[in-house]
Structures are given as structure tokens and as C-alpha cells.
Amino acid sequence: MKGEVTPKVIKTVPREKAFYFFTSIGNYTGNSASSLKEFMEKINEVNVKSLEFHLYRGDFEKWIAEVLEDKELAEEIRKLQKFNLVGDTLRKQLYTIILGHLKYLTR
Amino acid sequence: MTRKQRNFYIFPTKNNKFKHKSLSIGREAEITVKLKNNTVVLDDTDYKILEALQEDAKQTYMAIGKHLGIAHSTVYDRIKRMEQKGIIKKYTAMIDAEKAGAKNITAIMTIYTDPKESERVAEKLCEAPKVLEVYTSLSEELQIIAKVVAQNQESLHDFIANSVAPLPGVLRIRTSIVTKKFKENQFLMANDPQKLRFIKEIHNKLGEDKP
């Protein structure tokens, strides 16, 4: 596995398959991500309300599993729901999980 | 307004865009309405017929003629002409969706766009069956305002997330879900202040007492 990358994770998806960050039903922030790397960067930028909104609806895990086809990361993010995290604690946890996963994939 | 009253629409529109370029008073009490690639001349009788149809599109030519004091053949001819010219777009029924059992929700979307892409975004929205009305507005930023219906909040969100947010030029979206409807009506010729002012001026010109 060393040196190998998972193409679905590294590749950039077309805009219609990108992740669009909302703060509530129908309220789009203007931030989107077309790759896992971009997704991680946006985690640090978007309104934390958007992270809370999507995490507890299961949107993150769904996009990661269905579009990026990374079941492992999707499962890690799904587990995060159990801790009822909010605010910057949630932001940090999400960022750490994705960063760690990216490092694992590109090690 | 009755629950299932027939309703009709005026002025042809393509993707909700129409050019209503001039509304001028002529010597023969006519209003020239210039539509895109078309010119139609309406007089006071035409407007009265339009008003009558907006009140109740099911009434007969005879009833309209009697009400306006003109022959039913005149009413027929003028209605046919306005249909052919596209001034009368269609005859339809206004249905109270709630009473008819529909459980839809209505929302108003305000879409902030890149000015270069706004026209294309508006046109794309017009293609979506869920979108009922589309307008552009210039305040501090160029906005598109759209009325949308969906089965529920989840379906509304899916539509906006999958079909609106990805459109090139969409900068951000604000959506308000309608919780209670206090009034919903179409534009009535009788309520057009410009038209009423026109009629008043015509009557003044003719030296009549009543506008």
C-alpha cells in the first residue's frame, strides 16, 4: 500500500458532484469542495453552524462514501455523531480526522 | 375569490421575461403595448373585457357584452384577437392546493449571483418544474428571487443542493420557507394604477364626469 493512492479520494469531482456547504435547509454559504483536500480546507473556513448542520444530518458521511467512495473515512465521520460535538471542538475533530486520513492515504 | 375559480393570464412571457416598453395615450383612447417582436393596440373596451375575464373567465360573451353594453359578437371578436396576439395567455383554474389535499411546502429563494451568469442561472431555474416564479432584482447585489414548491423540507433541500447551488455563478442562497399564506393573487387589470390614470385622463379629455 505504501506509495499507492486511492484515486477516488485524490481526484477532483465535477461541480455537480461537489459538496455544497449549507447552514440550514436551503441556505447555501457559497463554499463548496470538489476533493477531499479542498473539503478539509473548507472545514476550517466555513461557519461552524454548517458543520453542525451537515454532520448530524449525515451529509458528510454520505458524500464521502458515495462520491469519494471512501467507506473507511465515512465510517470515522459517522462515529463522530455520537459525541454530540458542536462549535470549534467539532471543527477541530473533523479537521484532525480528515488530515490523519489524508496522511494515511498518501504515506 | 372562490376556491376553484377560473383564472386567466395576460401578456405572453418567455421564461417570465417580457418587455413592456411603452404605455402611451393615443387620440383614440388606445394604449400601445409593445411586446417582444409584436405590437398590440388595446382600447378601453379591450381593458374592460380583460377586467371582466379576470373577475370570471367562465362567463359568456353574452354576459360580458350585457355588462359592458356592447354586442356579444364584439366581445367574441376582441377576445379572439387578444388570444391570437398572446395578450390572453390561457384559461385555467385557481385551485386551493391545501383543500385539494396537496401537502407541499412553498419557499422563497434569494440567489446571489455573479452578474455575468445571472441570466443563465435565471433561465436554468425557469426550466425546473418545482420553480413557480423567477425574478431578478437589483439591490446592493444582483439577486434572483424564485418561488419554489417541494413535497417537504428534505426534498426542498435536495433540490437546492443538487440543482441550484451547483449552477455556475451562484454565490450563495438564502431560503425562507413560507409558514402561512395571507394573500395570493394575480395581477388584475382593475388594480393597475397606470391604467386607471390613463382612463381618467381620457375621460377628462372627453369631458365626462366619471372616470
PDB file of C-alpha atoms in Angstrom:
ATOM      1  CA  MET A   1       0.000   0.000   0.000  1.00  0.00           C
ATOM      2  CA  LYS A   2       2.943   2.319   0.576  1.00  0.00           C
ATOM      3  CA  GLY A   3       3.150   4.993  -2.077  1.00  0.00           C
ATOM      4  CA  GLU A   4      -0.221   3.980  -3.538  1.00  0.00           C
ATOM      5  CA  VAL A   5      -3.087   6.406  -3.559  1.00  0.00           C
ATOM      6  CA  THR A   6      -6.811   5.844  -3.764  1.00  0.00           C
ATOM      7  CA  PRO A   7      -7.835   7.606  -6.998  1.00  0.00           C
ATOM      8  CA  LYS A   8     -11.385   8.419  -5.869  1.00  0.00           C
ATOM      9  CA  VAL A   9     -10.057  10.236  -2.821  1.00  0.00           C
ATOM     10  CA  ILE A  10      -7.369  12.196  -4.562  1.00  0.00           C
ATOM     11  CA  LYS A  11      -9.296  13.123  -7.696  1.00  0.00           C
ATOM     12  CA  THR A  12     -11.354  16.238  -8.127  1.00  0.00           C
ATOM     13  CA  VAL A  13     -15.019  15.551  -8.792  1.00  0.00           C
ATOM     14  CA  PRO A  14     -17.127  17.622 -11.226  1.00  0.00           C
ATOM     15  CA  ARG A  15     -19.025  20.598  -9.778  1.00  0.00           C
ATOM     16  CA  GLU A  16     -22.381  18.803  -9.833  1.00  0.00           C
ATOM     17  CA  LYS A  17     -20.892  16.187  -7.508  1.00  0.00           C
ATOM     18  CA  ALA A  18     -19.062  18.652  -5.243  1.00  0.00           C
ATOM     19  CA  PHE A  19     -20.041  19.126  -1.609  1.00  0.00           C
ATOM     20  CA  TYR A  20     -22.003  22.338  -1.028  1.00  0.00           C
ATOM     21  CA  PHE A  21     -21.959  23.760   2.484  1.00  0.00           C
ATOM     22  CA  PHE A  22     -25.308  24.950   3.865  1.00  0.00           C
ATOM     23  CA  THR A  23     -26.063  26.373   7.316  1.00  0.00           C
ATOM     24  CA  SER A  24     -29.683  25.179   7.293  1.00  0.00           C
ATOM     25  CA  ILE A  25     -32.322  23.944   4.833  1.00  0.00           C
ATOM     26  CA  GLY A  26     -31.807  25.862   1.583  1.00  0.00           C
ATOM     27  CA  ASN A  27     -29.244  28.316   2.931  1.00  0.00           C
ATOM     28  CA  TYR A  28     -26.073  27.896   0.918  1.00  0.00           C
ATOM     29  CA  THR A  29     -22.919  29.529   2.280  1.00  0.00           C
ATOM     30  CA  GLY A  30     -21.144  29.879  -1.055  1.00  0.00           C
ATOM     31  CA  ASN A  31     -18.478  27.320  -0.039  1.00  0.00           C
ATOM     32  CA  SER A  32     -18.045  24.065  -1.886  1.00  0.00           C
ATOM     33  CA  ALA A  33     -15.435  21.334  -2.125  1.00  0.00           C
ATOM     34  CA  SER A  34     -14.577  19.171  -5.108  1.00  0.00           C
ATOM     35  CA  SER A  35     -11.910  16.997  -3.483  1.00  0.00           C
ATOM     36  CA  LEU A  36     -11.059  15.645  -0.060  1.00  0.00           C
ATOM     37  CA  LYS A  37      -8.184  18.107   0.297  1.00  0.00           C
ATOM     38  CA  GLU A  38     -10.449  21.016  -0.553  1.00  0.00           C
ATOM     39  CA  PHE A  39     -13.089  19.605   1.778  1.00  0.00           C
ATOM     40  CA  MET A  40     -10.560  19.608   4.627  1.00  0.00           C
ATOM     41  CA  GLU A  41      -9.592  23.215   3.892  1.00  0.00           C
ATOM     42  CA  LYS A  42     -13.226  24.305   3.886  1.00  0.00           C
ATOM     43  CA  ILE A  43     -13.782  22.629   7.251  1.00  0.00           C
ATOM     44  CA  ASN A  44     -11.508  25.325   8.649  1.00  0.00           C
ATOM     45  CA  GLU A  45     -13.230  28.170   6.810  1.00  0.00           C
ATOM     46  CA  VAL A  46     -16.985  27.672   6.867  1.00  0.00           C
ATOM     47  CA  ASN A  47     -19.397  28.849   9.520  1.00  0.00           C
ATOM     48  CA  VAL A  48     -19.385  26.220  12.267  1.00  0.00           C
ATOM     49  CA  LYS A  49     -23.187  26.075  12.013  1.00  0.00           C
ATOM     50  CA  SER A  50     -22.686  24.483   8.617  1.00  0.00           C
ATOM     51  CA  LEU A  51     -20.540  21.718  10.127  1.00  0.00           C
ATOM     52  CA  GLU A  52     -23.163  21.021  12.795  1.00  0.00           C
ATOM     53  CA  PHE A  53     -25.946  21.055  10.209  1.00  0.00           C
ATOM     54  CA  HIS A  54     -24.279  18.569   7.865  1.00  0.00           C
ATOM     55  CA  LEU A  55     -22.705  16.245  10.426  1.00  0.00           C
ATOM     56  CA  TYR A  56     -25.935  15.479  12.244  1.00  0.00           C
ATOM     57  CA  ARG A  57     -27.885  15.033   9.001  1.00  0.00           C
ATOM     58  CA  GLY A  58     -25.282  12.520   7.842  1.00  0.00           C
ATOM     59  CA  ASP A  59     -24.409  14.592   4.758  1.00  0.00           C
ATOM     60  CA  PHE A  60     -20.637  14.378   5.223  1.00  0.00           C
ATOM     61  CA  GLU A  61     -20.521  10.594   5.527  1.00  0.00           C
ATOM     62  CA  LYS A  62     -22.914  10.215   2.608  1.00  0.00           C
ATOM     63  CA  TRP A  63     -20.829  12.384   0.272  1.00  0.00           C
ATOM     64  CA  ILE A  64     -17.562  10.766   1.313  1.00  0.00           C
ATOM     65  CA  ALA A  65     -18.978   7.265   0.904  1.00  0.00           C
ATOM     66  CA  GLU A  66     -20.973   7.800  -2.291  1.00  0.00           C
ATOM     67  CA  VAL A  67     -18.994  10.391  -4.217  1.00  0.00           C
ATOM     68  CA  LEU A  68     -15.439   9.898  -2.967  1.00  0.00           C
ATOM     69  CA  GLU A  69     -16.131   6.194  -2.396  1.00  0.00           C
ATOM     70  CA  ASP A  70     -14.136   6.158   0.826  1.00  0.00           C
ATOM     71  CA  LYS A  71     -16.146   3.965   3.190  1.00  0.00           C
ATOM     72  CA  GLU A  72     -13.441   3.977   5.846  1.00  0.00           C
ATOM     73  CA  LEU A  73     -13.409   7.745   6.296  1.00  0.00           C
ATOM     74  CA  ALA A  74     -17.185   7.885   6.035  1.00  0.00           C
ATOM     75  CA  GLU A  75     -17.432   5.466   8.957  1.00  0.00           C
ATOM     76  CA  GLU A  76     -14.992   7.509  11.045  1.00  0.00           C
ATOM     77  CA  ILE A  77     -17.070  10.628  10.491  1.00  0.00           C
ATOM     78  CA  ARG A  78     -20.294   8.813  11.204  1.00  0.00           C
ATOM     79  CA  LYS A  79     -18.922   7.744  14.607  1.00  0.00           C
ATOM     80  CA  LEU A  80     -18.265  11.397  15.448  1.00  0.00           C
ATOM     81  CA  GLN A  81     -22.017  11.987  15.649  1.00  0.00           C
ATOM     82  CA  LYS A  82     -22.185  10.003  18.898  1.00  0.00           C
ATOM     83  CA  PHE A  83     -20.128  12.583  20.784  1.00  0.00           C
ATOM     84  CA  ASN A  84     -22.591  15.436  20.196  1.00  0.00           C
ATOM     85  CA  LEU A  85     -19.766  17.845  19.480  1.00  0.00           C
ATOM     86  CA  VAL A  86     -20.525  21.433  18.484  1.00  0.00           C
ATOM     87  CA  GLY A  87     -18.643  24.625  17.703  1.00  0.00           C
ATOM     88  CA  ASP A  88     -14.899  24.764  17.308  1.00  0.00           C
ATOM     89  CA  THR A  89     -14.429  21.435  19.075  1.00  0.00           C
ATOM     90  CA  LEU A  90     -16.342  19.797  16.258  1.00  0.00           C
ATOM     91  CA  ARG A  91     -14.363  21.739  13.652  1.00  0.00           C
ATOM     92  CA  LYS A  92     -11.044  20.611  15.178  1.00  0.00           C
ATOM     93  CA  GLN A  93     -12.130  16.987  15.420  1.00  0.00           C
ATOM     94  CA  LEU A  94     -13.335  16.887  11.821  1.00  0.00           C
ATOM     95  CA  TYR A  95     -10.156  18.522  10.581  1.00  0.00           C
ATOM     96  CA  THR A  96      -7.943  16.150  12.577  1.00  0.00           C
ATOM     97  CA  ILE A  97      -9.769  13.062  11.317  1.00  0.00           C
ATOM     98  CA  ILE A  98      -9.565  14.118   7.663  1.00  0.00           C
ATOM     99  CA  LEU A  99      -5.964  15.269   7.917  1.00  0.00           C
ATOM    100  CA  GLY A 100      -4.980  11.971   9.512  1.00  0.00           C
ATOM    101  CA  HIS A 101      -6.821  10.047   6.814  1.00  0.00           C
ATOM    102  CA  LEU A 102      -5.202  12.020   4.007  1.00  0.00           C
ATOM    103  CA  LYS A 103      -1.773  11.378   5.525  1.00  0.00           C
ATOM    104  CA  TYR A 104      -2.589   7.689   5.764  1.00  0.00           C
ATOM    105  CA  LEU A 105      -3.629   7.556   2.112  1.00  0.00           C
ATOM    106  CA  THR A 106      -0.551   9.348   0.841  1.00  0.00           C
ATOM    107  CA  ARG A 107       2.051   7.862   3.192  1.00  0.00           C
TER     108      ARG A 107
ATOM    109  CA  MET B   1     -62.001  34.658  -4.981  1.00  0.00           C
ATOM    110  CA  THR B   2     -63.704  31.345  -4.961  1.00  0.00           C
ATOM    111  CA  ARG B   3     -61.808  28.150  -4.358  1.00  0.00           C
ATOM    112  CA  LYS B   4     -61.939  26.895  -7.881  1.00  0.00           C
ATOM    113  CA  GLN B   5     -62.433  29.994  -9.860  1.00  0.00           C
ATOM    114  CA  ARG B   6     -61.231  30.130 -13.414  1.00  0.00           C
ATOM    115  CA  ASN B   7     -58.331  32.359 -13.879  1.00  0.00           C
ATOM    116  CA  PHE B   8     -56.525  33.701 -16.912  1.00  0.00           C
ATOM    117  CA  TYR B   9     -53.173  35.211 -17.601  1.00  0.00           C
ATOM    118  CA  ILE B  10     -52.288  38.141 -19.739  1.00  0.00           C
ATOM    119  CA  PHE B  11     -49.215  39.048 -21.769  1.00  0.00           C
ATOM    120  CA  PRO B  12     -47.061  36.396 -23.347  1.00  0.00           C
ATOM    121  CA  THR B  13     -43.900  35.693 -21.482  1.00  0.00           C
ATOM    122  CA  LYS B  14     -40.939  33.561 -22.318  1.00  0.00           C
ATOM    123  CA  ASN B  15     -39.184  32.409 -19.192  1.00  0.00           C
ATOM    124  CA  ASN B  16     -41.063  35.072 -17.286  1.00  0.00           C
ATOM    125  CA  LYS B  17     -39.356  37.810 -19.245  1.00  0.00           C
ATOM    126  CA  PHE B  18     -41.424  40.303 -21.109  1.00  0.00           C
ATOM    127  CA  LYS B  19     -40.727  43.731 -22.385  1.00  0.00           C
ATOM    128  CA  HIS B  20     -43.450  46.179 -21.551  1.00  0.00           C
ATOM    129  CA  LYS B  21     -41.772  49.017 -23.329  1.00  0.00           C
ATOM    130  CA  SER B  22     -44.383  51.706 -23.799  1.00  0.00           C
ATOM    131  CA  LEU B  23     -47.746  52.644 -22.449  1.00  0.00           C
ATOM    132  CA  SER B  24     -48.821  55.774 -24.266  1.00  0.00           C
ATOM    133  CA  ILE B  25     -52.087  57.638 -24.609  1.00  0.00           C
ATOM    134  CA  GLY B  26     -53.350  57.976 -28.160  1.00  0.00           C
ATOM    135  CA  ARG B  27     -56.041  60.220 -29.559  1.00  0.00           C
ATOM    136  CA  GLU B  28     -58.458  57.357 -29.944  1.00  0.00           C
ATOM    137  CA  ALA B  29     -58.169  56.212 -26.384  1.00  0.00           C
ATOM    138  CA  GLU B  30     -55.717  53.463 -27.180  1.00  0.00           C
ATOM    139  CA  ILE B  31     -52.832  52.070 -25.289  1.00  0.00           C
ATOM    140  CA  THR B  32     -49.960  50.753 -27.339  1.00  0.00           C
ATOM    141  CA  VAL B  33     -48.378  47.825 -25.662  1.00  0.00           C
ATOM    142  CA  LYS B  34     -45.182  46.811 -27.348  1.00  0.00           C
ATOM    143  CA  LEU B  35     -44.279  43.231 -26.718  1.00  0.00           C
ATOM    144  CA  LYS B  36     -41.162  41.480 -27.867  1.00  0.00           C
ATOM    145  CA  ASN B  37     -41.369  41.286 -31.681  1.00  0.00           C
ATOM    146  CA  ASN B  38     -45.018  42.221 -31.555  1.00  0.00           C
ATOM    147  CA  THR B  39     -47.190  45.306 -31.274  1.00  0.00           C
ATOM    148  CA  VAL B  40     -50.704  45.247 -29.919  1.00  0.00           C
ATOM    149  CA  VAL B  41     -53.103  48.143 -29.622  1.00  0.00           C
ATOM    150  CA  LEU B  42     -55.699  47.975 -26.865  1.00  0.00           C
ATOM    151  CA  ASP B  43     -58.522  50.369 -26.221  1.00  0.00           C
ATOM    152  CA  ASP B  44     -60.747  50.989 -23.227  1.00  0.00           C
ATOM    153  CA  THR B  45     -63.216  48.267 -24.290  1.00  0.00           C
ATOM    154  CA  ASP B  46     -60.441  45.704 -24.503  1.00  0.00           C
ATOM    155  CA  TYR B  47     -59.353  46.570 -20.982  1.00  0.00           C
ATOM    156  CA  LYS B  48     -62.897  46.282 -19.700  1.00  0.00           C
ATOM    157  CA  ILE B  49     -63.188  42.853 -21.313  1.00  0.00           C
ATOM    158  CA  LEU B  50     -59.903  41.812 -19.716  1.00  0.00           C
ATOM    159  CA  GLU B  51     -61.166  43.009 -16.338  1.00  0.00           C
ATOM    160  CA  ALA B  52     -64.392  41.076 -16.788  1.00  0.00           C
ATOM    161  CA  LEU B  53     -62.494  37.903 -17.683  1.00  0.00           C
ATOM    162  CA  GLN B  54     -60.215  38.302 -14.700  1.00  0.00           C
ATOM    163  CA  GLU B  55     -63.272  38.514 -12.491  1.00  0.00           C
ATOM    164  CA  ASP B  56     -64.739  35.360 -14.009  1.00  0.00           C
ATOM    165  CA  ALA B  57     -63.341  33.739 -17.127  1.00  0.00           C
ATOM    166  CA  LYS B  58     -66.281  31.319 -17.312  1.00  0.00           C
ATOM    167  CA  GLN B  59     -68.861  33.981 -18.035  1.00  0.00           C
ATOM    168  CA  THR B  60     -70.341  34.009 -21.541  1.00  0.00           C
ATOM    169  CA  TYR B  61     -69.674  36.548 -24.293  1.00  0.00           C
ATOM    170  CA  MET B  62     -73.338  37.494 -23.899  1.00  0.00           C
ATOM    171  CA  ALA B  63     -72.911  38.219 -20.174  1.00  0.00           C
ATOM    172  CA  ILE B  64     -69.784  40.298 -20.725  1.00  0.00           C
ATOM    173  CA  GLY B  65     -71.454  42.185 -23.572  1.00  0.00           C
ATOM    174  CA  LYS B  66     -74.514  42.862 -21.472  1.00  0.00           C
ATOM    175  CA  HIS B  67     -72.397  44.085 -18.573  1.00  0.00           C
ATOM    176  CA  LEU B  68     -70.348  46.401 -20.806  1.00  0.00           C
ATOM    177  CA  GLY B  69     -73.233  47.489 -23.017  1.00  0.00           C
ATOM    178  CA  ILE B  70     -71.756  46.056 -26.220  1.00  0.00           C
ATOM    179  CA  ALA B  71     -72.707  43.276 -28.618  1.00  0.00           C
ATOM    180  CA  HIS B  72     -71.599  39.759 -27.738  1.00  0.00           C
ATOM    181  CA  SER B  73     -70.074  39.470 -31.215  1.00  0.00           C
ATOM    182  CA  THR B  74     -67.817  42.411 -30.361  1.00  0.00           C
ATOM    183  CA  VAL B  75     -66.772  40.662 -27.170  1.00  0.00           C
ATOM    184  CA  TYR B  76     -66.083  37.473 -29.145  1.00  0.00           C
ATOM    185  CA  ASP B  77     -64.035  39.271 -31.802  1.00  0.00           C
ATOM    186  CA  ARG B  78     -61.944  41.147 -29.272  1.00  0.00           C
ATOM    187  CA  ILE B  79     -61.284  38.115 -27.099  1.00  0.00           C
ATOM    188  CA  LYS B  80     -60.228  36.085 -30.145  1.00  0.00           C
ATOM    189  CA  ARG B  81     -57.918  38.902 -31.245  1.00  0.00           C
ATOM    190  CA  MET B  82     -56.346  39.137 -27.793  1.00  0.00           C
ATOM    191  CA  GLU B  83     -55.918  35.358 -27.711  1.00  0.00           C
ATOM    192  CA  GLN B  84     -54.248  35.386 -31.122  1.00  0.00           C
ATOM    193  CA  LYS B  85     -51.949  38.217 -30.100  1.00  0.00           C
ATOM    194  CA  GLY B  86     -50.993  36.370 -26.943  1.00  0.00           C
ATOM    195  CA  ILE B  87     -52.392  39.011 -24.579  1.00  0.00           C
ATOM    196  CA  ILE B  88     -54.678  36.383 -23.124  1.00  0.00           C
ATOM    197  CA  LYS B  89     -52.247  33.568 -22.493  1.00  0.00           C
ATOM    198  CA  LYS B  90     -54.550  30.837 -21.249  1.00  0.00           C
ATOM    199  CA  TYR B  91     -57.626  29.989 -19.221  1.00  0.00           C
ATOM    200  CA  THR B  92     -57.000  27.912 -16.164  1.00  0.00           C
ATOM    201  CA  ALA B  93     -58.427  27.058 -12.742  1.00  0.00           C
ATOM    202  CA  MET B  94     -57.177  28.560  -9.481  1.00  0.00           C
ATOM    203  CA  ILE B  95     -57.070  25.672  -7.074  1.00  0.00           C
ATOM    204  CA  ASP B  96     -56.668  25.795  -3.345  1.00  0.00           C
ATOM    205  CA  ALA B  97     -53.901  23.188  -3.174  1.00  0.00           C
ATOM    206  CA  GLU B  98     -54.304  22.704   0.560  1.00  0.00           C
ATOM    207  CA  LYS B  99     -58.018  21.928   0.282  1.00  0.00           C
ATOM    208  CA  ALA B 100     -57.249  19.652  -2.656  1.00  0.00           C
ATOM    209  CA  GLY B 101     -55.072  17.599  -0.333  1.00  0.00           C
ATOM    210  CA  ALA B 102     -51.626  18.693  -1.513  1.00  0.00           C
ATOM    211  CA  LYS B 103     -49.089  18.764   1.306  1.00  0.00           C
ATOM    212  CA  ASN B 104     -46.461  20.804  -0.492  1.00  0.00           C
ATOM    213  CA  ILE B 105     -44.330  23.444   1.129  1.00  0.00           C
ATOM    214  CA  THR B 106     -43.536  26.745  -0.514  1.00  0.00           C
ATOM    215  CA  ALA B 107     -40.264  28.601  -0.176  1.00  0.00           C
ATOM    216  CA  ILE B 108     -38.786  31.831  -1.438  1.00  0.00           C
ATOM    217  CA  MET B 109     -35.186  31.574  -2.568  1.00  0.00           C
ATOM    218  CA  THR B 110     -32.914  34.578  -2.864  1.00  0.00           C
ATOM    219  CA  ILE B 111     -29.952  33.611  -5.004  1.00  0.00           C
ATOM    220  CA  TYR B 112     -26.944  35.912  -5.096  1.00  0.00           C
ATOM    221  CA  THR B 113     -25.138  35.541  -8.394  1.00  0.00           C
ATOM    222  CA  ASP B 114     -22.188  36.656 -10.403  1.00  0.00           C
ATOM    223  CA  PRO B 115     -23.723  39.347 -12.671  1.00  0.00           C
ATOM    224  CA  LYS B 116     -22.196  37.706 -15.747  1.00  0.00           C
ATOM    225  CA  GLU B 117     -24.036  34.458 -15.047  1.00  0.00           C
ATOM    226  CA  SER B 118     -27.314  35.705 -13.604  1.00  0.00           C
ATOM    227  CA  GLU B 119     -29.266  35.447 -16.861  1.00  0.00           C
ATOM    228  CA  ARG B 120     -28.206  31.837 -17.349  1.00  0.00           C
ATOM    229  CA  VAL B 121     -28.983  30.976 -13.716  1.00  0.00           C
ATOM    230  CA  ALA B 122     -32.463  32.505 -14.069  1.00  0.00           C
ATOM    231  CA  GLU B 123     -33.084  30.576 -17.297  1.00  0.00           C
ATOM    232  CA  LYS B 124     -31.989  27.304 -15.705  1.00  0.00           C
ATOM    233  CA  LEU B 125     -34.328  27.926 -12.771  1.00  0.00           C
ATOM    234  CA  CYS B 126     -37.201  28.523 -15.178  1.00  0.00           C
ATOM    235  CA  GLU B 127     -36.697  25.016 -16.567  1.00  0.00           C
ATOM    236  CA  ALA B 128     -37.283  23.359 -13.183  1.00  0.00           C
ATOM    237  CA  PRO B 129     -40.904  22.266 -12.596  1.00  0.00           C
ATOM    238  CA  LYS B 130     -40.515  22.897  -8.853  1.00  0.00           C
ATOM    239  CA  VAL B 131     -39.821  26.573  -9.525  1.00  0.00           C
ATOM    240  CA  LEU B 132     -43.024  28.547 -10.000  1.00  0.00           C
ATOM    241  CA  GLU B 133     -41.769  32.108 -10.377  1.00  0.00           C
ATOM    242  CA  VAL B 134     -38.413  33.682 -11.162  1.00  0.00           C
ATOM    243  CA  TYR B 135     -37.442  37.342 -10.894  1.00  0.00           C
ATOM    244  CA  THR B 136     -34.232  39.317 -10.941  1.00  0.00           C
ATOM    245  CA  SER B 137     -33.691  42.179  -8.552  1.00  0.00           C
ATOM    246  CA  LEU B 138     -31.002  44.792  -8.152  1.00  0.00           C
ATOM    247  CA  SER B 139     -30.386  45.957  -4.625  1.00  0.00           C
ATOM    248  CA  GLU B 140     -26.844  46.016  -3.263  1.00  0.00           C
ATOM    249  CA  GLU B 141     -26.079  42.902  -5.244  1.00  0.00           C
ATOM    250  CA  LEU B 142     -27.711  41.219  -8.180  1.00  0.00           C
ATOM    251  CA  GLN B 143     -30.226  38.753  -6.873  1.00  0.00           C
ATOM    252  CA  ILE B 144     -32.575  36.217  -8.330  1.00  0.00           C
ATOM    253  CA  ILE B 145     -35.752  35.673  -6.378  1.00  0.00           C
ATOM    254  CA  ALA B 146     -37.600  32.439  -7.007  1.00  0.00           C
ATOM    255  CA  LYS B 147     -40.680  30.802  -5.599  1.00  0.00           C
ATOM    256  CA  VAL B 148     -40.322  27.063  -5.263  1.00  0.00           C
ATOM    257  CA  VAL B 149     -42.552  24.231  -4.110  1.00  0.00           C
ATOM    258  CA  ALA B 150     -41.471  20.876  -2.756  1.00  0.00           C
ATOM    259  CA  GLN B 151     -43.043  17.889  -1.062  1.00  0.00           C
ATOM    260  CA  ASN B 152     -41.200  18.521   2.187  1.00  0.00           C
ATOM    261  CA  GLN B 153     -38.131  20.235   3.625  1.00  0.00           C
ATOM    262  CA  GLU B 154     -35.849  17.369   2.652  1.00  0.00           C
ATOM    263  CA  SER B 155     -36.989  17.459  -0.941  1.00  0.00           C
ATOM    264  CA  LEU B 156     -36.578  21.245  -0.973  1.00  0.00           C
ATOM    265  CA  HIS B 157     -33.034  20.969   0.366  1.00  0.00           C
ATOM    266  CA  ASP B 158     -32.106  18.236  -2.122  1.00  0.00           C
ATOM    267  CA  PHE B 159     -33.351  20.357  -4.985  1.00  0.00           C
ATOM    268  CA  ILE B 160     -31.401  23.431  -3.864  1.00  0.00           C
ATOM    269  CA  ALA B 161     -28.250  21.483  -3.008  1.00  0.00           C
ATOM    270  CA  ASN B 162     -28.221  19.352  -6.168  1.00  0.00           C
ATOM    271  CA  SER B 163     -29.785  21.603  -8.772  1.00  0.00           C
ATOM    272  CA  VAL B 164     -29.338  25.235  -7.740  1.00  0.00           C
ATOM    273  CA  ALA B 165     -26.113  25.581  -5.734  1.00  0.00           C
ATOM    274  CA  PRO B 166     -24.038  23.800  -8.438  1.00  0.00           C
ATOM    275  CA  LEU B 167     -25.129  26.223 -11.187  1.00  0.00           C
ATOM    276  CA  PRO B 168     -22.137  28.266 -12.379  1.00  0.00           C
ATOM    277  CA  GLY B 169     -22.304  31.802 -10.991  1.00  0.00           C
ATOM    278  CA  VAL B 170     -24.302  31.034  -7.852  1.00  0.00           C
ATOM    279  CA  LEU B 171     -22.530  32.768  -4.973  1.00  0.00           C
ATOM    280  CA  ARG B 172     -24.862  31.970  -2.087  1.00  0.00           C
ATOM    281  CA  ILE B 173     -28.517  31.260  -1.397  1.00  0.00           C
ATOM    282  CA  ARG B 174     -30.951  32.352   1.299  1.00  0.00           C
ATOM    283  CA  THR B 175     -34.181  30.416   1.559  1.00  0.00           C
ATOM    284  CA  SER B 176     -37.283  31.233   3.570  1.00  0.00           C
ATOM    285  CA  ILE B 177     -39.953  28.599   3.967  1.00  0.00           C
ATOM    286  CA  VAL B 178     -43.460  30.033   3.888  1.00  0.00           C
ATOM    287  CA  THR B 179     -45.314  29.234   7.109  1.00  0.00           C
ATOM    288  CA  LYS B 180     -48.621  30.976   6.406  1.00  0.00           C
ATOM    289  CA  LYS B 181     -50.121  32.443   3.280  1.00  0.00           C
ATOM    290  CA  PHE B 182     -52.115  35.623   3.817  1.00  0.00           C
ATOM    291  CA  LYS B 183     -52.773  36.563   0.211  1.00  0.00           C
ATOM    292  CA  GLU B 184     -52.082  35.159  -3.208  1.00  0.00           C
ATOM    293  CA  ASN B 185     -53.500  36.801  -6.242  1.00  0.00           C
ATOM    294  CA  GLN B 186     -52.601  37.505  -9.797  1.00  0.00           C
ATOM    295  CA  PHE B 187     -52.147  40.948 -11.287  1.00  0.00           C
ATOM    296  CA  LEU B 188     -55.559  42.435 -12.025  1.00  0.00           C
ATOM    297  CA  MET B 189     -56.081  44.979 -14.754  1.00  0.00           C
ATOM    298  CA  ALA B 190     -58.534  46.769 -12.471  1.00  0.00           C
ATOM    299  CA  ASN B 191     -55.748  47.351  -9.933  1.00  0.00           C
ATOM    300  CA  ASP B 192     -53.255  48.818 -12.372  1.00  0.00           C
ATOM    301  CA  PRO B 193     -52.803  52.465 -11.244  1.00  0.00           C
ATOM    302  CA  GLN B 194     -51.157  53.406 -14.543  1.00  0.00           C
ATOM    303  CA  LYS B 195     -54.136  52.119 -16.471  1.00  0.00           C
ATOM    304  CA  LEU B 196     -56.626  53.809 -14.150  1.00  0.00           C
ATOM    305  CA  ARG B 197     -54.752  57.086 -14.529  1.00  0.00           C
ATOM    306  CA  PHE B 198     -54.898  56.627 -18.285  1.00  0.00           C
ATOM    307  CA  ILE B 199     -58.653  56.075 -18.260  1.00  0.00           C
ATOM    308  CA  LYS B 200     -59.141  59.107 -16.012  1.00  0.00           C
ATOM    309  CA  GLU B 201     -57.139  61.269 -18.413  1.00  0.00           C
ATOM    310  CA  ILE B 202     -59.141  60.009 -21.366  1.00  0.00           C
ATOM    311  CA  HIS B 203     -62.399  60.770 -19.604  1.00  0.00           C
ATOM    312  CA  ASN B 204     -61.150  64.208 -18.645  1.00  0.00           C
ATOM    313  CA  LYS B 205     -60.252  64.822 -22.263  1.00  0.00           C
ATOM    314  CA  LEU B 206     -63.713  63.810 -23.333  1.00  0.00           C
ATOM    315  CA  GLY B 207     -65.243  65.998 -20.646  1.00  0.00           C
ATOM    316  CA  GLU B 208     -67.073  63.219 -18.900  1.00  0.00           C
ATOM    317  CA  ASP B 209     -67.997  63.329 -15.238  1.00  0.00           C
ATOM    318  CA  LYS B 210     -66.938  59.926 -14.080  1.00  0.00           C
ATOM    319  CA  PRO B 211     -63.526  58.362 -14.560  1.00  0.00           C
TER     320      PRO B 211
END
